[in-house]
mmCIF file of C-alpha atoms in Angstrom:
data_model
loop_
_atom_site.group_PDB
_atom_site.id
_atom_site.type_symbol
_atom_site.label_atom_id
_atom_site.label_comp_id
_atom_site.label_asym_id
_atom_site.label_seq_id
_atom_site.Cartn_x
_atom_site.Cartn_y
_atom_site.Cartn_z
ATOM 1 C CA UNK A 29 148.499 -75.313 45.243
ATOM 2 C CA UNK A 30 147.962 -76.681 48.657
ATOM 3 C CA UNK A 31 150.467 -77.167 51.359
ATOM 4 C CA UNK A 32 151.704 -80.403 51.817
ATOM 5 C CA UNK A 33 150.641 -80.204 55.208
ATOM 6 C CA UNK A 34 147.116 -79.773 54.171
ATOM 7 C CA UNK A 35 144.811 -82.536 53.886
ATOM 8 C CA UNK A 36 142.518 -82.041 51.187
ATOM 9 C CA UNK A 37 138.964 -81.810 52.004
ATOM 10 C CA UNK A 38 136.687 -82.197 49.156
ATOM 11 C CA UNK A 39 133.953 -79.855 50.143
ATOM 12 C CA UNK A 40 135.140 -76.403 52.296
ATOM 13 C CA UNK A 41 132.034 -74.668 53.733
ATOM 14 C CA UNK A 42 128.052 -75.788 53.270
ATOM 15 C CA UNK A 43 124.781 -73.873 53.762
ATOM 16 C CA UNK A 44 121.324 -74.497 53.321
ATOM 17 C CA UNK A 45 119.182 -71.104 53.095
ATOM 18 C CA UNK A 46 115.486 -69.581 52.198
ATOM 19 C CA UNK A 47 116.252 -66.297 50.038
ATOM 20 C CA UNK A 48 118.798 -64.733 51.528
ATOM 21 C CA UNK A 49 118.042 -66.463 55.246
ATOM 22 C CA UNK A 50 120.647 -69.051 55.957
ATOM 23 C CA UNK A 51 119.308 -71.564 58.152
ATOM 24 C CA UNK A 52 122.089 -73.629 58.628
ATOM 25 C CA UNK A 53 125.887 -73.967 57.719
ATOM 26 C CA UNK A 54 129.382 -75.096 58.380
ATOM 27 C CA UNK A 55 132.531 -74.620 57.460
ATOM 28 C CA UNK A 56 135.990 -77.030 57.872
ATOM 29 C CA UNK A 57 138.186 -74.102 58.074
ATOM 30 C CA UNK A 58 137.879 -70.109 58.350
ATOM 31 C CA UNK A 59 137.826 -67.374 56.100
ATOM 32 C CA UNK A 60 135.770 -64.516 54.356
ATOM 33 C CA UNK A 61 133.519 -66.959 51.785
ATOM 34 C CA UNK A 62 130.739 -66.241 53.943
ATOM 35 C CA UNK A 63 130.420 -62.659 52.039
ATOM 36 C CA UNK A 64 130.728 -63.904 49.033
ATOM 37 C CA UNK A 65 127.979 -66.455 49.367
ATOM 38 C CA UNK A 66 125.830 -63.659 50.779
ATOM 39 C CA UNK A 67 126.635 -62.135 47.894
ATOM 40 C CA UNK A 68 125.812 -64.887 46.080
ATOM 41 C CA UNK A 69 122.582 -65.726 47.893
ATOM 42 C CA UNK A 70 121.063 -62.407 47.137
ATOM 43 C CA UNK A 71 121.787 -63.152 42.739
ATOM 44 C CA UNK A 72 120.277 -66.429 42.618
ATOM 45 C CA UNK A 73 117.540 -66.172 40.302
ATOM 46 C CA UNK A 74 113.913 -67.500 41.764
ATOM 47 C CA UNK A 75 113.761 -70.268 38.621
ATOM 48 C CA UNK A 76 117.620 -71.608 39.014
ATOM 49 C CA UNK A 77 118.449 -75.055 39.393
ATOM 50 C CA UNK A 78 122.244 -75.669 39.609
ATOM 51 C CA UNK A 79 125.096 -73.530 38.829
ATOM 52 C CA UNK A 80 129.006 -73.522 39.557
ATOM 53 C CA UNK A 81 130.745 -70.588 39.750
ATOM 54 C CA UNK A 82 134.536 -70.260 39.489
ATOM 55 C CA UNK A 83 135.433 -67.722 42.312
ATOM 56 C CA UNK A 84 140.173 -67.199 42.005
ATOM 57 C CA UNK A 85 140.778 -70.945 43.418
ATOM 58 C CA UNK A 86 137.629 -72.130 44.446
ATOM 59 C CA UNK A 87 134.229 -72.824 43.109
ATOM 60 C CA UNK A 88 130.885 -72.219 44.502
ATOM 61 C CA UNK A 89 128.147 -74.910 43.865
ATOM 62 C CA UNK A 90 124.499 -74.826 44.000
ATOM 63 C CA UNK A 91 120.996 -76.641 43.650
ATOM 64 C CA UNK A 92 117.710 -74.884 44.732
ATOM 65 C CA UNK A 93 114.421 -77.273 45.466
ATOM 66 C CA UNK A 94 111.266 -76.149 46.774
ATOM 67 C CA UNK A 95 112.493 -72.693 47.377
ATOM 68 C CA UNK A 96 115.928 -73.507 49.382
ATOM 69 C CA UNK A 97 118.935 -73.226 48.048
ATOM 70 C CA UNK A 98 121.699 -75.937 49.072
ATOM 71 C CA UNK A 99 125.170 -74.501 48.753
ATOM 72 C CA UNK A 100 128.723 -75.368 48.925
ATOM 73 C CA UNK A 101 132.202 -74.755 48.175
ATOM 74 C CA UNK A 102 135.160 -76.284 47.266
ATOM 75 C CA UNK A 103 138.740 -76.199 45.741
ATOM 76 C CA UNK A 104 138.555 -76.151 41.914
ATOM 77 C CA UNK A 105 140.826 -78.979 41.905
ATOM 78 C CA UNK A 106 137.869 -81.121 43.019
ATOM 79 C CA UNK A 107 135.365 -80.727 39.784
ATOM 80 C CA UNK A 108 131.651 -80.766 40.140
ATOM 81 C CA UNK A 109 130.454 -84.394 40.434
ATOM 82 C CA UNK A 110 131.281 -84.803 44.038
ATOM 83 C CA UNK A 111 130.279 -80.878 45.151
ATOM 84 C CA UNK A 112 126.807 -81.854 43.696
ATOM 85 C CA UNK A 113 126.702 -85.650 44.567
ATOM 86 C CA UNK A 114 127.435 -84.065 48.217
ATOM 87 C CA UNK A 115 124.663 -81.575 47.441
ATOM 88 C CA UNK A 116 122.406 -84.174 46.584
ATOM 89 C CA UNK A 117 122.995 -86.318 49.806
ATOM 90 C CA UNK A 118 122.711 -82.893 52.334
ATOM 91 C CA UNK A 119 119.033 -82.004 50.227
ATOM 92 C CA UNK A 120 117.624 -85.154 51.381
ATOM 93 C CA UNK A 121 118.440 -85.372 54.823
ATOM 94 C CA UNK A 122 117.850 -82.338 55.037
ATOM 95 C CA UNK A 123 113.701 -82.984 53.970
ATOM 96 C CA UNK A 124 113.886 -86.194 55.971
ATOM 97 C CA UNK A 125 114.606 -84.185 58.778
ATOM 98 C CA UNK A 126 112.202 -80.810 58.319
ATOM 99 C CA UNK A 127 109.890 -81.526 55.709
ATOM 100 C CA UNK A 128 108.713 -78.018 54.472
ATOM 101 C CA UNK A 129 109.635 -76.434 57.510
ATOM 102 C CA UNK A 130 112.088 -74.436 55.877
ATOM 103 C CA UNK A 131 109.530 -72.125 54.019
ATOM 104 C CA UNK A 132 108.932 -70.746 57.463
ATOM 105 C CA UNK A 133 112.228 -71.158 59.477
ATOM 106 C CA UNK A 134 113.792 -68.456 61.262
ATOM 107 C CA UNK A 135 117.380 -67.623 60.357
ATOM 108 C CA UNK A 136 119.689 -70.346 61.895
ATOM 109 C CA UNK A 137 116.582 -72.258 63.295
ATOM 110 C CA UNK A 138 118.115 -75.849 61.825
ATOM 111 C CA UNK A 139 121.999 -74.659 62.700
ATOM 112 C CA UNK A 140 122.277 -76.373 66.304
ATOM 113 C CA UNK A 141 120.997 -79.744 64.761
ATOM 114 C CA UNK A 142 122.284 -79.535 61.420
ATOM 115 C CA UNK A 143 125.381 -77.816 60.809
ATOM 116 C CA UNK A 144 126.751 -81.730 62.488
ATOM 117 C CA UNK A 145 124.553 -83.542 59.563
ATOM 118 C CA UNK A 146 126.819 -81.124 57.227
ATOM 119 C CA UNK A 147 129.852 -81.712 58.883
ATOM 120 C CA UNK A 148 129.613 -85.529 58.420
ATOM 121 C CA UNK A 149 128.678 -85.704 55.579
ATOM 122 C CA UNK A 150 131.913 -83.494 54.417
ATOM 123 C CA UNK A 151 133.363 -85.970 56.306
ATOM 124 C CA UNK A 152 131.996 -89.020 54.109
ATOM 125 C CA UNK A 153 132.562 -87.170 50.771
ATOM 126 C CA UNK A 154 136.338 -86.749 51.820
ATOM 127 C CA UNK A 155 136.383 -90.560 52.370
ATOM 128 C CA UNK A 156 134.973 -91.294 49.320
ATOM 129 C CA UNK A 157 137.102 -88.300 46.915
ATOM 130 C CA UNK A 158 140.352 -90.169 48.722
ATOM 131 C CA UNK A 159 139.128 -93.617 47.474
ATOM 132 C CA UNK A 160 138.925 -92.472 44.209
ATOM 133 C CA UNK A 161 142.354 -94.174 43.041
ATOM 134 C CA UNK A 162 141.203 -94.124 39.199
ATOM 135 C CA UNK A 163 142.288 -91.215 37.648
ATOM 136 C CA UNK A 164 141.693 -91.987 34.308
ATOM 137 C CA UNK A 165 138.107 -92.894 35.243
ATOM 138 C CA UNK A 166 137.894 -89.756 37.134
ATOM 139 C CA UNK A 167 138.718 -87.227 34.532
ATOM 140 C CA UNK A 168 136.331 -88.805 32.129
ATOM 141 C CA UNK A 169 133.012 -88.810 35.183
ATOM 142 C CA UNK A 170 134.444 -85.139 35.409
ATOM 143 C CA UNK A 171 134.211 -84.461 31.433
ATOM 144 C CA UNK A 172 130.421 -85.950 31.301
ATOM 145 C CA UNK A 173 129.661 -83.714 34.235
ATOM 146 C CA UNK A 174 130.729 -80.587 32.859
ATOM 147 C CA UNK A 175 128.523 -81.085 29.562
ATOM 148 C CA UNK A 176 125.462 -80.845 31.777
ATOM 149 C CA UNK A 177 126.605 -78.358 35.066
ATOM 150 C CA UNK A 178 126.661 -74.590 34.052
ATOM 151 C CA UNK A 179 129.839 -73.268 35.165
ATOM 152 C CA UNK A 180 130.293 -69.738 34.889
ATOM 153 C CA UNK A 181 132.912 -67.055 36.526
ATOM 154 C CA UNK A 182 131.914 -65.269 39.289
ATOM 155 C CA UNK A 183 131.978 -61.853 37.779
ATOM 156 C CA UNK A 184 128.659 -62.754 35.293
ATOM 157 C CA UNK A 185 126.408 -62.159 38.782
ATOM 158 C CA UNK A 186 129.088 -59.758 40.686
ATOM 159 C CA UNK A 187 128.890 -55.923 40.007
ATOM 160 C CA UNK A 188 131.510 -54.227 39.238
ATOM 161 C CA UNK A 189 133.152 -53.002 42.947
ATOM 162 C CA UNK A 190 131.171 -55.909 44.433
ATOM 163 C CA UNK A 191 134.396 -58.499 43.838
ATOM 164 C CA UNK A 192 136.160 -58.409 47.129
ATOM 165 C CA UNK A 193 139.477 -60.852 47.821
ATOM 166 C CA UNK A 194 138.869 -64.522 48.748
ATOM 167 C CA UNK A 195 140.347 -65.789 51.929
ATOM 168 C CA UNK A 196 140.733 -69.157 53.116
ATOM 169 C CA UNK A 197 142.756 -70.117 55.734
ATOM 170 C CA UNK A 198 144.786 -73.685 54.754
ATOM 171 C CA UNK A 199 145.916 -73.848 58.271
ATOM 172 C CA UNK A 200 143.129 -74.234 60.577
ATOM 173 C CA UNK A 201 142.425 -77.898 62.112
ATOM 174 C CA UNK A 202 140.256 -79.632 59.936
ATOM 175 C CA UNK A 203 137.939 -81.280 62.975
ATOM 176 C CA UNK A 204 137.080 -78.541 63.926
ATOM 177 C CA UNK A 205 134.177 -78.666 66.098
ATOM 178 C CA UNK A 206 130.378 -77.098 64.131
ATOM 179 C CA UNK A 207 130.485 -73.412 62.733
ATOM 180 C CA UNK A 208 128.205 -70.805 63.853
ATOM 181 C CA UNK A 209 128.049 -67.656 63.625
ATOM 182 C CA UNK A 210 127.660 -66.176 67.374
ATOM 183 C CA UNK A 211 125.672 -63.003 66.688
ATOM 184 C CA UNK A 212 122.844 -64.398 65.270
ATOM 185 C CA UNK A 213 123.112 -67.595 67.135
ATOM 186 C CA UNK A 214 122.746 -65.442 70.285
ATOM 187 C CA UNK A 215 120.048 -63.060 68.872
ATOM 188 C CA UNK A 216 118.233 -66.104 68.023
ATOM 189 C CA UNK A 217 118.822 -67.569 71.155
ATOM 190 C CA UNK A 218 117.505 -64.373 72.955
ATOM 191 C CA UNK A 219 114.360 -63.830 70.733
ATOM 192 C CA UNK A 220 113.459 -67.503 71.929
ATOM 193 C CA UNK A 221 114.069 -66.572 75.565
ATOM 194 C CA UNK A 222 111.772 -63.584 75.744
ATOM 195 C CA UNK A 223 109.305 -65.344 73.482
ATOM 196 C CA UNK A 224 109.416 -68.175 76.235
ATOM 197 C CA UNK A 225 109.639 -65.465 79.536
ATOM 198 C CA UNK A 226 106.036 -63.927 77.794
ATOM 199 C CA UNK A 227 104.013 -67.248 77.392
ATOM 200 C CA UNK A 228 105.161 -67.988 80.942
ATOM 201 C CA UNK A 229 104.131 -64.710 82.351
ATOM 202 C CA UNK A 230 100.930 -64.722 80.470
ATOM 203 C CA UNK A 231 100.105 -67.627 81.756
ATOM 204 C CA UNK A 232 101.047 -66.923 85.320
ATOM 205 C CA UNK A 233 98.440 -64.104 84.908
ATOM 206 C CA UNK A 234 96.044 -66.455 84.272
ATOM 207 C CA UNK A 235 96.543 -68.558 87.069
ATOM 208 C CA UNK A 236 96.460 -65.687 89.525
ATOM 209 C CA UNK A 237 93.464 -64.097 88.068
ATOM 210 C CA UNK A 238 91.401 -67.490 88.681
ATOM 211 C CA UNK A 239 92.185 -67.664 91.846
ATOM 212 C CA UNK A 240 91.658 -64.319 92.317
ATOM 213 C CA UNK A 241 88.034 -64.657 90.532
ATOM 214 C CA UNK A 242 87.513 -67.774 92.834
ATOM 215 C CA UNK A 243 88.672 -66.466 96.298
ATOM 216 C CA UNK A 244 86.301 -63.602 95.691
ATOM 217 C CA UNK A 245 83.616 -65.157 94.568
ATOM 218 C CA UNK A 246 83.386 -66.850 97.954
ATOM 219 C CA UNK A 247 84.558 -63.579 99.929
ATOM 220 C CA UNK A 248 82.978 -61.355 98.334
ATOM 221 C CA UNK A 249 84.172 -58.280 96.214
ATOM 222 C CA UNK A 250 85.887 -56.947 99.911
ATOM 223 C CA UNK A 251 86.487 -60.301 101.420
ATOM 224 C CA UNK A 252 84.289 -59.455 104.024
ATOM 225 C CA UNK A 253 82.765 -63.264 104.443
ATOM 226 C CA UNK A 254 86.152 -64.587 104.544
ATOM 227 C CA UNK A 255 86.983 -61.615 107.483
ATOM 228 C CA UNK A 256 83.957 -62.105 109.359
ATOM 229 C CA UNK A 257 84.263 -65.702 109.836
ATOM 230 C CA UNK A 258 87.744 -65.287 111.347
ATOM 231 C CA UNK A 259 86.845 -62.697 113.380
ATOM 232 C CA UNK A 260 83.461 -64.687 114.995
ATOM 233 C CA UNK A 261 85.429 -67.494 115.438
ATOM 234 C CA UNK A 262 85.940 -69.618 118.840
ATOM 235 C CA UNK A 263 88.807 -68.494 120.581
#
């Protein structure tokens, strides 16, 4: 069970990703789930749709369209109609936002701007799971959900040796500020800059070569009409 200083947060850690190419995610707390959904990433068959699957505490949810997959996790406590109805909500801002920009996104292209769309609305599922005051009402939503979400245990799409320990740490603040992963955030960031520092010295090559083309057009090849007027004129 939880602490009973922890307050419950329906939905954990998000990511939206091509293949195995996250392009953006964010988490509430810290831990080592992002292996597993690496992991999980790479065993996602190109025809799924939506799948649970039970990992120790915690389940992992996911729905692919138009070759992304939108993934999240979240206690088991919680059940599967708000992971997915939270699912749901991040897959359409998400193609308000970038269209089918996606198919061609590098990794963590979206993360700056969207990892903050993710963490609000984790923020606005938490409201909603804590309004939730029927319980009765609850349990039954939950029954008709699990009649039509596959929910299977981790170790159907794990090899054997590739099960590792999950760790989530209760205890972090759960404002926390956007997650990103610094590595390829700066790699990214550095791939940009040089792609930038070329275009600007290509085109400062261009510049110089025009004038060069026009100065010697009216010099000459040696500048010799440009040197022979200064040198015949009045004192």
């Amino acid at each position: 069970g939880l602490p009973n200083n922890f307050s419950p947060m329906p939905i954990i850690y998000a990511l939206i990703a091509r293949g195995t190419t996250v392009l953006a995610e964010h988490t509430t707390t810290s831990g080592n789930f992002t292996t597993i959904t690496r992991r999980l990433l790479e065993k996602i068959p190109a025809d799924a749709e939506k799948m649970s699957y039970v990992y120790d505490a915690y389940v992992f949810h996911y729905v692919v369209h138009d070759g992304l997959v939108f993934m999240c996790m979240s206690d088991e406590e919680t059940g599967t109609r708000q992971p997915f109805s939270f699912l749901d909500a991040l897959k359409s801002r998400w193609f308000s936002a970038y269209g089918n920009r996606g198919a061609t996104a590098l990794a963590y292209g979206m993360n700056e701007d969207f990892c903050n769309v993710i963490s609000r609305q984790m923020e606005q599922h938490s409201y909603q799971a804590a309004s939730e005051v029927d319980t009765i009402s609850r349990v039954r939503v939950e029954i008709d959900e699990v009649k039509s979400v596959m929910v299977q245990n981790i170790e159907r799409v794990l090899e054997r040796g590739e099960r590792i320990e999950l760790l989530v740490d209760k205890t972090d603040n759960l404002n926390t500020t956007a997650f990103a992963f610094r590595k390829q955030s700066v790699s990214l960031r550095r791939a940009l800059w040089w792609k930038n520092a070329k275009l600007v010295l290509a085109l400062a090559g261009i510049v110089v070569a025009i004038a060069l083309v026009i100065v010697m057009s009216a010099c000459g090849l040696t500048f010799s009409k440009c040197m022979s007027h200064k040198s015949t004129a009045p004192p």
